[in-house]
Every structure is written in structure tokens, then in C-alpha cells.
Short mmCIF file of C-alpha atoms in Angstrom, two decimals:
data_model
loop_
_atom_site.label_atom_id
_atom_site.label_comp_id
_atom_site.label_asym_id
_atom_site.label_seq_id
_atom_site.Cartn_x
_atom_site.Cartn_y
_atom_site.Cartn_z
CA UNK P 1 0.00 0.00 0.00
CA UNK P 2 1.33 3.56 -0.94
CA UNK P 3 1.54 6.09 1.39
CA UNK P 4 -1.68 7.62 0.77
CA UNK P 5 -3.38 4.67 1.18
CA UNK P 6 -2.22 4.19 4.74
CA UNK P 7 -2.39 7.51 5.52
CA UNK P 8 -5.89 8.24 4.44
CA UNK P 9 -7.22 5.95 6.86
CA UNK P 10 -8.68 7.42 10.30
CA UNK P 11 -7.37 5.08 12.64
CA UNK P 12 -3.63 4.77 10.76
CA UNK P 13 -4.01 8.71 11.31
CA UNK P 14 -4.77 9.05 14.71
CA UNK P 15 -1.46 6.16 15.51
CA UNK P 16 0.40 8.47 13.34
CA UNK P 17 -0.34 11.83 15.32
CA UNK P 18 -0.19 9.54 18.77
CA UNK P 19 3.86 8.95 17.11
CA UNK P 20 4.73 12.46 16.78
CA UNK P 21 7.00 14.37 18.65
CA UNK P 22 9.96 11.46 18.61
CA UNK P 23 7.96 9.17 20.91
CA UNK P 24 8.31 5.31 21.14
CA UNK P 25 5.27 3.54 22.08
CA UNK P 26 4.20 -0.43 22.17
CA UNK P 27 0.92 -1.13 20.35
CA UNK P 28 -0.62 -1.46 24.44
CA UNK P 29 0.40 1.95 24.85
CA UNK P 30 -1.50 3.11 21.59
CA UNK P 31 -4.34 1.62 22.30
CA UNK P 32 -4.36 3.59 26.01
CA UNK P 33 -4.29 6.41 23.85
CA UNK P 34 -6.90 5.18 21.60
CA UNK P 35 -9.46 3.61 23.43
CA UNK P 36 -12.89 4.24 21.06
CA UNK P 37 -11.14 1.51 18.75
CA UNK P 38 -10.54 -1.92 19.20
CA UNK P 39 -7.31 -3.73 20.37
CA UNK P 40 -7.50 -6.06 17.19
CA UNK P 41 -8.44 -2.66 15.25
CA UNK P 42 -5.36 -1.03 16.46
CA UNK P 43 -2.85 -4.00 15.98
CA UNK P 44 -3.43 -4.55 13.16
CA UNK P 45 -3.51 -0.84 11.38
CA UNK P 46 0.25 -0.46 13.15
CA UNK P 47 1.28 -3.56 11.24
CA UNK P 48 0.04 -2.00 8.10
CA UNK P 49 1.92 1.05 9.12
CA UNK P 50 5.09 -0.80 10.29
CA UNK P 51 5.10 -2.96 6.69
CA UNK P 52 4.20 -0.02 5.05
CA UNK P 53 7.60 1.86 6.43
CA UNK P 54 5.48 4.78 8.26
CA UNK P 55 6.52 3.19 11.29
CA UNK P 56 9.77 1.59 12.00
CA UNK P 57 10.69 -0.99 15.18
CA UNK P 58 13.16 1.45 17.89
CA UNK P 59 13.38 -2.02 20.15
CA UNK P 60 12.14 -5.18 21.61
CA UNK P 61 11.85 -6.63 24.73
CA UNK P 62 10.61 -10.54 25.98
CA UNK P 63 7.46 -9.60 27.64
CA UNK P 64 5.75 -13.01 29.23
CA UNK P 65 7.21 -15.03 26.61
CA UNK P 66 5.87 -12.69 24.09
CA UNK P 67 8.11 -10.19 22.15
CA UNK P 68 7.13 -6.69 23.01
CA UNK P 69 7.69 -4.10 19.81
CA UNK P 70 8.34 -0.18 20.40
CA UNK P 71 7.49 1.75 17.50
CA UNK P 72 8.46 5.14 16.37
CA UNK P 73 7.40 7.13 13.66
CA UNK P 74 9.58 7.64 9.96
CA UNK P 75 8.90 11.37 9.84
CA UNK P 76 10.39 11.20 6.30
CA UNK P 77 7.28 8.73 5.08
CA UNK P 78 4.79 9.83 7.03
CA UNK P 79 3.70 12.97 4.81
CA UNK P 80 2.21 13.01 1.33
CA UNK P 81 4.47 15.03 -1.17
CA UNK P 82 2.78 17.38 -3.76
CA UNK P 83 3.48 15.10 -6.73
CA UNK P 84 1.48 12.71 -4.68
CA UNK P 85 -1.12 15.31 -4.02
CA UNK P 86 -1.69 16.31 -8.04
CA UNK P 87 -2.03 12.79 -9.09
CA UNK P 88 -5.23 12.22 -6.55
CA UNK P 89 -8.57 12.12 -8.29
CA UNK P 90 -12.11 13.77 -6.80
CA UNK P 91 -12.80 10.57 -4.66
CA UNK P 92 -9.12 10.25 -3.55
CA UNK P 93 -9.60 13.47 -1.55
CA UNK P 94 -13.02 13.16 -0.37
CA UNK P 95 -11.83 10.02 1.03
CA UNK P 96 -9.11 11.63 2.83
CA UNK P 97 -11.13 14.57 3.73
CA UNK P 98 -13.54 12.20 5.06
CA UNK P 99 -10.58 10.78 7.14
CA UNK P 100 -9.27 14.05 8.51
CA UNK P 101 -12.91 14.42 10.20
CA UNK P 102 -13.11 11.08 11.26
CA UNK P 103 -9.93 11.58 13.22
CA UNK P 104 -11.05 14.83 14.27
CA UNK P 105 -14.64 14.39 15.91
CA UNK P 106 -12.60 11.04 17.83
CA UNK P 107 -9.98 12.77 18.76
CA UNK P 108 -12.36 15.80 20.26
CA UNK P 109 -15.11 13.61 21.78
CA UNK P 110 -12.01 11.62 23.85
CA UNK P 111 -10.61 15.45 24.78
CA UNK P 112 -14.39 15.94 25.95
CA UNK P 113 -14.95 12.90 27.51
CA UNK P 114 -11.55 13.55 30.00
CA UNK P 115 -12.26 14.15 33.72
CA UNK P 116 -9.76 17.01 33.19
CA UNK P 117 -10.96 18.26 29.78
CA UNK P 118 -11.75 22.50 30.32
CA UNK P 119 -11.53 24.12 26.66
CA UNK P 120 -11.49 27.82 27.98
CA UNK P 121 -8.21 26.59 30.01
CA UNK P 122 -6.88 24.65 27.33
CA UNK P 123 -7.65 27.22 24.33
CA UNK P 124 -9.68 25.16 22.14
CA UNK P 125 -10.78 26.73 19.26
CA UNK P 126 -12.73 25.70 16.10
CA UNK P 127 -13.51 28.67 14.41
CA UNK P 128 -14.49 28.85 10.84
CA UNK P 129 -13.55 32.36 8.96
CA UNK P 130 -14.55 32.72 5.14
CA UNK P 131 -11.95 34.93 3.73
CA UNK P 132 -11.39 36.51 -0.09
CA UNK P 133 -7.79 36.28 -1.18
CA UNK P 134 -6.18 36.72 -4.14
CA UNK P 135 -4.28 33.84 -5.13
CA UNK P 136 -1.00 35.78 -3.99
CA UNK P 137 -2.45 36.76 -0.21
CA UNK P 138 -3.92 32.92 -0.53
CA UNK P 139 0.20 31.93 -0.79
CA UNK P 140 1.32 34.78 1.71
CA UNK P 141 -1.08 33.10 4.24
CA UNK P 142 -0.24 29.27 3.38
CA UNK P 143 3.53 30.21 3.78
CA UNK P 144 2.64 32.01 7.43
CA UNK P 145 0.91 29.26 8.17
CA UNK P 146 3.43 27.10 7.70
CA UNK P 147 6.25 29.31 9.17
CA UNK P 148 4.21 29.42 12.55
CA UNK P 149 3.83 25.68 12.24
CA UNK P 150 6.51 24.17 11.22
CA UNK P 151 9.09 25.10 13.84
CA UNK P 152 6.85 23.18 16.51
CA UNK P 153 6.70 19.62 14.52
CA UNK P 154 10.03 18.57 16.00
CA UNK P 155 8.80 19.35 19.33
CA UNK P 156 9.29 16.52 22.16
CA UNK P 157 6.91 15.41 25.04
CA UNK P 158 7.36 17.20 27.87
CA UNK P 159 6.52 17.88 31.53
CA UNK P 160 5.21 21.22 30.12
CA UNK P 161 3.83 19.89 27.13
CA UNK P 162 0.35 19.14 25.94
CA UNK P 163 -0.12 17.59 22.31
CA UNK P 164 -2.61 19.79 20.41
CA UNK P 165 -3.99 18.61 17.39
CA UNK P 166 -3.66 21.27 14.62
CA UNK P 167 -5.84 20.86 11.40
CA UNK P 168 -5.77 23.79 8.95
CA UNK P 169 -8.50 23.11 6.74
CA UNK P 170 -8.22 24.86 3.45
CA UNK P 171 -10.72 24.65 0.18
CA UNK P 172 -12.40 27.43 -1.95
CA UNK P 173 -16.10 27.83 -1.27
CA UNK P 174 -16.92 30.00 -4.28
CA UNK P 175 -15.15 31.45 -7.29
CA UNK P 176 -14.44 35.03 -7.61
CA UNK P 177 -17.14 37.87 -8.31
CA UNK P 178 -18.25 37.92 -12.02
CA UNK P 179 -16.06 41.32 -13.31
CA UNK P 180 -13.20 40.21 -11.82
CA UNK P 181 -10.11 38.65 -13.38
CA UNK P 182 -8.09 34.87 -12.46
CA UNK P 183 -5.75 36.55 -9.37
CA UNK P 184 -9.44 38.27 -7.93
CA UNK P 185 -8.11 41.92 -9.33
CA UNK P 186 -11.31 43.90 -11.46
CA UNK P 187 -11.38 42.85 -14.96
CA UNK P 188 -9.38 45.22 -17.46
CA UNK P 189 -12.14 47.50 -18.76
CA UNK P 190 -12.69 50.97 -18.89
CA UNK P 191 -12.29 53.18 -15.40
CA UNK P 192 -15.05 53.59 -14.04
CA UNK P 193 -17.11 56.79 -15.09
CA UNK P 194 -15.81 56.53 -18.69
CA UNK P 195 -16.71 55.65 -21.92
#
């Protein structure tokens, strides 16, 4: 299976963002973290990730005469490059944008569902904003998006860090004005007031 098709899978995705941050965890330990989905479910989905290459064995230890596997995640192959991205058809990404909120009404019901769960505290936020850009501000604000982002993927569990899930969500809802050209600029034409 190609990347895609283990990553556009909601459980695969969740074991994938329970991996980040450089962590090593036995398939018990996932499913602790991801307890809505069976222990048979979650085996076997980090055995299609392991063959796969997503995730790779860090060690092994004899557990009750049973071997005991901790994974970690292959940062390099867990990620969809653009060329990857062009070649999907229609049904390729509603199937992975049927994923994406799979994996996010789980993960927020089992925030909810926590004894400890306070979302003023914790500065949840789910705000939708419908913006017109220009496909140049569009980049600008992809590219800050990513700046702000990116520098945090590396980051490592912590005693003073929580894991928050972050899930830009980016589509066009409708096209641009009629009058106005491709970038979203007004269509060349006599100024206004003239003949």
C-alpha cells in the first residue's frame, strides 16, 4: 500500500499523530491512547503502518514469553508530497477529507470525555472564517501558516507539554465575483465613469 493509502485511513491517522513528537510507544500503549477503537483494530492498522515503512521498530523486549515491539514514527514517510497530491482524483480526496474528520470528531469527543478536559483553560478553538484572497495573499497566508507551524513539529513530550492537534483546513467555497479577473483583481475595462 502507498503512502496515501495508509495515511488516508482514520485510525492509521490518529497512531500516526499519537507517534509524533519522537515518541516510542508499544501497540498497548496506543491503544491507552486510543481507546474508542478496538485492540485487534489497532494491531493490526500499526502492522500495516510498520510494513508499510510509516513506522519503524526502535526495540524489543521478551514480555511473558511474548516479544514486546516499540514503535516510532519515519517522519520522512509519514507525509504526502505534492506530486502525490496532483495525481489524486475527486474521490481520492473526499476520502481523505472524510478521514481528517473522522480523526477529528474522535480525537475531540475523547478530549471531551476527560475528567480534566476544560476548553477555555486549554484554548480550544474551532472557528471557521470565510476569507477573499487573491491567489497571492492565498500563498502569503499558506507560507505564514506554515512558518508558525513548522518550527513546533520537531517538538518533544514534555513535563510542560500538551499535544494539540492542529488541522488547517483549506478549500475554496466559491469562485471570484463575475467582473473580476483569475488573481481576484477587477477585470481590465474601462475606469469607471468613462466611456
Amino acid at each position: 500500500m502507498d503512502a496515501f493509502g495508509l495515511l488516508a485511513h482514520p485510525v492509521r491517522l490518529r497512531v500516526v499523530h499519537a507517534m509524533c513528537g519522537g515518541r516510542e510507544l508499544t501497540t498497548g500503549e496506543l491503544c491507552d491512547r486510543i481507546r474508542d477503537v478496538s485492540k485487534a483494530t489497532v494491531y493490526r492498522h500499526v502492522d500495516l503502518l510498520a510494513a508499510g515503512g510509516i513506522l519503524e521498530v526502535a526495540g524489543e523486549r521478551r514480555v511473558r514469553g511474548a516479544v514486546e515491539r516499540r514503535y516510532r514514527l519515519r517522519r520522512d514517510r509519514a507525509g504526502i508530497n505534492e506530486e502525490v497530491v496532483a495525481s489524486l482524483s475527486p474521490d481520492d480526496h473526499r476520502s481523505a477529507f472524510a478521514a481528517a474528520l473522522a480523526v477529528l470528531a474522535a480525537e475531540f469527543t475523547g478530549y471531551l470525555d476527560r475528567d480534566t478536559a476544560d476548553p477555555v483553560a486549554d484554548s480550544v478553538g474551532y472557528r471557521q472564517h470565510a476569507v477573499w484572497l487573491s491567489p497571492g495573499e492565498l500563498r502569503g497566508m499558506i507560507d505564514g501558516m506554515r512558518k508558525a507551524i513548522a518550527p513546533h513539529l520537531a517538538n518533544e513530550p514534555s513535563p510542560v507539554r500538551t499535544q494539540y492537534l492542529i488541522s488547517p483546513i483549506l478549500f475554496p467555497v466559491e469562485a471570484p465575483p463575475a467582473g473580476t479577473g483569475a488573481d481576484g483583481t477587477a477585470a481590465e475595462g474601462p475606469e469607471p465613469g468613462t466611456l
